[in-house]
């Protein structure tokens, strides 16, 4: 028996213009095809809030709240309540009230929660209402990795967050009828940590908008600088992206330019931190900030790089570059979870030295670079259409028998 869907997101799932919004937007779009969807979510800023009227075309009702709690306040409340910082950071009494009202007044048959920090908004549900938790990434593992990297107060905070969040994730998974992760690799890791089986923990791959990210599509070209262009795309106030470009600009690029002086590195993405902006002072580094259409930069790239040292799940930036038929050189962390073969669809390089050698060889062999790009596009067409990756979502939401089949999605 089908009814309405309640969808809770930590960030407004519209438009699909950054990593976490890409998945949530396509989930919303697919769910809206099969049932009325009621969305409760947060906006980071006025820009995000301005998207609410457009998102309303996909929703039966919605509650979009400005997230105004600072990390300091969230940390203090989290310590006082003994809860993860991530959960405390995303809390609002108005959303709790809206969720209760929606559950009371609407024929909700399924509650879908996107990202761990939204699970605390889900109360005890009536019999027959299905709770599907889309963790997306195994977030506690990311914080544990941050904590293991450093020392001092921030390392302690990250280690605490990793422990607290893992405990929270386990408890949420016990409550949920089904939990999803962005790849089978992430799902398998959480199955080992939680002790739950594949009937409860599944992988649902991200897709890529192949009609949009199409090298033959109609998009504005960029004024390509002279030289051999290496491009990184991403949200540039996100710690893994910041660390990736700093490492590449300071360690990998100088080694490349020593033998290929015309090599340039473009960092393309909104909200670059001060440390990222400072990289523009280095020889060969370009920092664009926000761009109206990333496809022009991808199309202009000789090679797209994804040198992330900490990464969870599937990197949309890699899928998009491959869809644009660009050769990609990625770290093992950035390539993990993507169903593509090293040497055939993309190239994997584990450290700055290997990155430099791999990129120099690729820049010297345009035929191989073009072959890699064409193979990458073909792989995306075969494997990563959103219509295919989310084909079984209705069964996941409304029929318990469909859950196990999601492993093959």
Short mmCIF file of N, CA and C in Angstrom, two decimals, residues 54-126:
data_model
loop_
_atom_site.label_atom_id
_atom_site.label_comp_id
_atom_site.label_asym_id
_atom_site.label_seq_id
_atom_site.Cartn_x
_atom_site.Cartn_y
_atom_site.Cartn_z
N UNK A 54 11.20 27.38 -6.18
CA UNK A 54 11.40 26.48 -7.32
C UNK A 54 11.26 25.02 -6.90
N UNK A 55 11.77 24.67 -5.72
CA UNK A 55 11.65 23.29 -5.26
C UNK A 55 10.18 22.92 -5.03
N UNK A 56 9.34 23.91 -4.71
CA UNK A 56 7.93 23.64 -4.43
C UNK A 56 7.21 22.98 -5.60
N UNK A 57 7.77 23.10 -6.81
CA UNK A 57 7.18 22.44 -7.97
C UNK A 57 7.27 20.92 -7.87
N UNK A 58 8.19 20.43 -7.02
CA UNK A 58 8.38 18.99 -6.85
C UNK A 58 7.75 18.46 -5.57
N UNK A 59 7.27 19.33 -4.69
CA UNK A 59 6.84 18.89 -3.36
C UNK A 59 5.34 19.10 -3.15
N UNK A 60 4.77 18.26 -2.30
CA UNK A 60 3.38 18.43 -1.89
C UNK A 60 3.29 19.46 -0.77
N UNK A 61 4.31 19.51 0.06
CA UNK A 61 4.47 20.56 1.08
C UNK A 61 5.93 20.58 1.47
N UNK A 62 6.34 21.67 2.13
CA UNK A 62 7.74 21.75 2.50
C UNK A 62 7.94 22.72 3.66
N UNK A 63 9.02 22.48 4.37
CA UNK A 63 9.45 23.36 5.45
C UNK A 63 10.95 23.58 5.27
N UNK A 64 11.32 24.80 4.90
CA UNK A 64 12.73 25.14 4.67
C UNK A 64 13.12 26.16 5.73
N UNK A 65 14.06 25.79 6.58
CA UNK A 65 14.48 26.64 7.69
C UNK A 65 15.93 27.07 7.52
N UNK A 66 16.20 28.29 7.91
CA UNK A 66 17.59 28.76 7.89
C UNK A 66 18.35 28.13 9.04
N UNK A 67 19.48 27.51 8.72
CA UNK A 67 20.31 26.92 9.79
C UNK A 67 21.18 28.02 10.37
N UNK A 68 20.93 28.36 11.63
CA UNK A 68 21.59 29.52 12.21
C UNK A 68 22.41 29.19 13.47
N UNK A 69 22.59 27.92 13.76
CA UNK A 69 23.36 27.56 14.95
C UNK A 69 24.85 27.48 14.58
N UNK A 70 25.68 28.20 15.33
CA UNK A 70 27.12 28.21 15.06
C UNK A 70 27.75 26.90 15.51
N UNK A 71 28.92 26.61 14.97
CA UNK A 71 29.63 25.40 15.35
C UNK A 71 30.02 25.43 16.82
N UNK A 72 30.32 26.62 17.34
CA UNK A 72 30.69 26.73 18.75
C UNK A 72 29.49 26.39 19.64
N UNK A 73 28.34 26.98 19.32
CA UNK A 73 27.13 26.69 20.11
C UNK A 73 26.74 25.22 19.98
N UNK A 74 26.85 24.71 18.75
CA UNK A 74 26.52 23.31 18.54
C UNK A 74 27.46 22.41 19.34
N UNK A 75 28.74 22.76 19.36
CA UNK A 75 29.70 21.97 20.12
C UNK A 75 29.40 21.97 21.61
N UNK A 76 29.05 23.14 22.15
CA UNK A 76 28.73 23.23 23.57
C UNK A 76 27.48 22.42 23.91
N UNK A 77 26.45 22.53 23.05
CA UNK A 77 25.23 21.78 23.30
C UNK A 77 25.47 20.28 23.14
N UNK A 78 26.30 19.94 22.15
CA UNK A 78 26.61 18.53 21.95
C UNK A 78 27.34 17.93 23.14
N UNK A 79 28.29 18.69 23.69
CA UNK A 79 29.00 18.22 24.87
C UNK A 79 28.05 18.06 26.06
N UNK A 80 27.15 19.05 26.22
CA UNK A 80 26.22 19.02 27.35
C UNK A 80 25.25 17.85 27.24
N UNK A 81 24.82 17.54 26.02
CA UNK A 81 23.83 16.47 25.81
C UNK A 81 24.48 15.12 25.54
N UNK A 82 25.81 15.11 25.37
CA UNK A 82 26.47 13.86 25.04
C UNK A 82 26.09 13.35 23.67
N UNK A 83 25.99 14.27 22.70
CA UNK A 83 25.61 13.87 21.35
C UNK A 83 26.66 14.37 20.35
N UNK A 84 26.69 13.79 19.16
CA UNK A 84 27.66 14.23 18.17
C UNK A 84 27.45 15.70 17.80
N UNK A 85 28.55 16.37 17.49
CA UNK A 85 28.48 17.76 17.04
C UNK A 85 27.61 17.88 15.81
N UNK A 86 27.71 16.93 14.88
CA UNK A 86 26.95 16.99 13.64
C UNK A 86 25.45 16.99 13.91
N UNK A 87 25.02 16.24 14.90
CA UNK A 87 23.60 16.19 15.24
C UNK A 87 23.18 17.50 15.90
N UNK A 88 23.99 18.01 16.81
CA UNK A 88 23.68 19.26 17.49
C UNK A 88 23.66 20.43 16.52
N UNK A 89 24.53 20.40 15.52
CA UNK A 89 24.62 21.47 14.54
C UNK A 89 23.36 21.58 13.70
N UNK A 90 22.72 20.43 13.46
CA UNK A 90 21.49 20.40 12.67
C UNK A 90 20.32 20.06 13.60
N UNK A 91 19.86 21.06 14.29
CA UNK A 91 18.70 20.87 15.17
C UNK A 91 17.87 22.14 15.13
N UNK A 92 16.56 21.98 15.26
CA UNK A 92 15.67 23.15 15.23
C UNK A 92 14.30 22.71 15.74
N UNK A 93 13.78 23.37 16.76
CA UNK A 93 12.47 22.95 17.30
C UNK A 93 11.36 23.07 16.28
N UNK A 94 11.45 24.04 15.36
CA UNK A 94 10.40 24.19 14.37
C UNK A 94 10.31 23.00 13.42
N UNK A 95 11.46 22.41 13.12
CA UNK A 95 11.41 21.25 12.24
C UNK A 95 10.85 20.04 12.97
N UNK A 96 11.17 19.88 14.25
CA UNK A 96 10.55 18.81 15.03
C UNK A 96 9.02 18.96 15.00
N UNK A 97 8.54 20.18 15.19
CA UNK A 97 7.09 20.41 15.20
C UNK A 97 6.48 20.14 13.83
N UNK A 98 7.17 20.56 12.78
CA UNK A 98 6.64 20.36 11.43
C UNK A 98 6.57 18.87 11.09
N UNK A 99 7.58 18.12 11.49
CA UNK A 99 7.58 16.68 11.24
C UNK A 99 6.40 16.02 11.95
N UNK A 100 6.20 16.37 13.23
CA UNK A 100 5.08 15.79 13.99
C UNK A 100 3.74 16.14 13.33
N UNK A 101 3.59 17.38 12.89
CA UNK A 101 2.35 17.82 12.26
C UNK A 101 2.12 17.09 10.93
N UNK A 102 3.18 16.94 10.16
CA UNK A 102 3.05 16.26 8.87
C UNK A 102 2.68 14.80 9.05
N UNK A 103 3.32 14.14 10.01
CA UNK A 103 2.98 12.74 10.28
C UNK A 103 1.55 12.58 10.77
N UNK A 104 1.05 13.57 11.51
CA UNK A 104 -0.31 13.49 12.04
C UNK A 104 -1.37 13.78 10.98
N UNK A 105 -1.05 14.67 10.04
CA UNK A 105 -2.07 15.16 9.12
C UNK A 105 -2.00 14.56 7.72
N UNK A 106 -0.89 13.98 7.35
CA UNK A 106 -0.72 13.46 5.99
C UNK A 106 -0.64 11.93 6.02
N UNK A 107 -1.04 11.29 4.94
CA UNK A 107 -0.99 9.81 4.89
C UNK A 107 0.43 9.31 4.57
N UNK A 108 1.33 9.53 5.50
CA UNK A 108 2.74 9.18 5.28
C UNK A 108 2.91 7.66 5.36
N UNK A 109 3.48 7.11 4.30
CA UNK A 109 3.76 5.67 4.27
C UNK A 109 5.24 5.38 4.40
N UNK A 110 6.09 6.38 4.11
CA UNK A 110 7.54 6.17 4.19
C UNK A 110 8.21 7.47 4.61
N UNK A 111 9.16 7.33 5.52
CA UNK A 111 10.01 8.46 5.93
C UNK A 111 11.42 8.17 5.41
N UNK A 112 11.94 9.09 4.62
CA UNK A 112 13.29 8.96 4.07
C UNK A 112 14.14 10.06 4.66
N UNK A 113 15.21 9.68 5.32
CA UNK A 113 16.10 10.64 5.96
C UNK A 113 17.43 10.63 5.25
N UNK A 114 17.89 11.82 4.87
CA UNK A 114 19.11 11.95 4.07
C UNK A 114 20.23 12.52 4.94
N UNK A 115 21.23 11.70 5.22
CA UNK A 115 22.41 12.03 6.01
C UNK A 115 22.11 11.87 7.50
N UNK A 116 23.11 11.36 8.21
CA UNK A 116 22.91 10.92 9.59
C UNK A 116 22.35 12.00 10.51
N UNK A 117 22.77 13.26 10.29
CA UNK A 117 22.39 14.32 11.22
C UNK A 117 20.90 14.65 11.21
N UNK A 118 20.15 14.09 10.28
CA UNK A 118 18.70 14.35 10.24
C UNK A 118 17.89 13.25 10.91
N UNK A 119 18.54 12.16 11.31
CA UNK A 119 17.79 11.03 11.85
C UNK A 119 17.12 11.35 13.17
N UNK A 120 17.65 12.32 13.93
CA UNK A 120 17.05 12.61 15.23
C UNK A 120 15.70 13.32 15.11
N UNK A 121 15.34 13.73 13.90
CA UNK A 121 14.01 14.33 13.69
C UNK A 121 12.93 13.26 13.50
N UNK A 122 13.32 12.01 13.37
CA UNK A 122 12.34 10.94 13.13
C UNK A 122 11.88 10.38 14.47
N UNK A 123 10.61 10.58 14.84
CA UNK A 123 10.11 10.04 16.11
C UNK A 123 9.76 8.56 15.96
N UNK A 124 9.24 7.98 17.00
CA UNK A 124 8.71 6.62 16.87
C UNK A 124 7.57 6.66 15.85
N UNK A 125 7.62 5.79 14.89
CA UNK A 125 6.66 5.82 13.78
C UNK A 125 5.55 4.80 14.00
N UNK A 126 4.35 5.10 13.52
CA UNK A 126 3.25 4.13 13.62
C UNK A 126 3.56 2.87 12.81
#
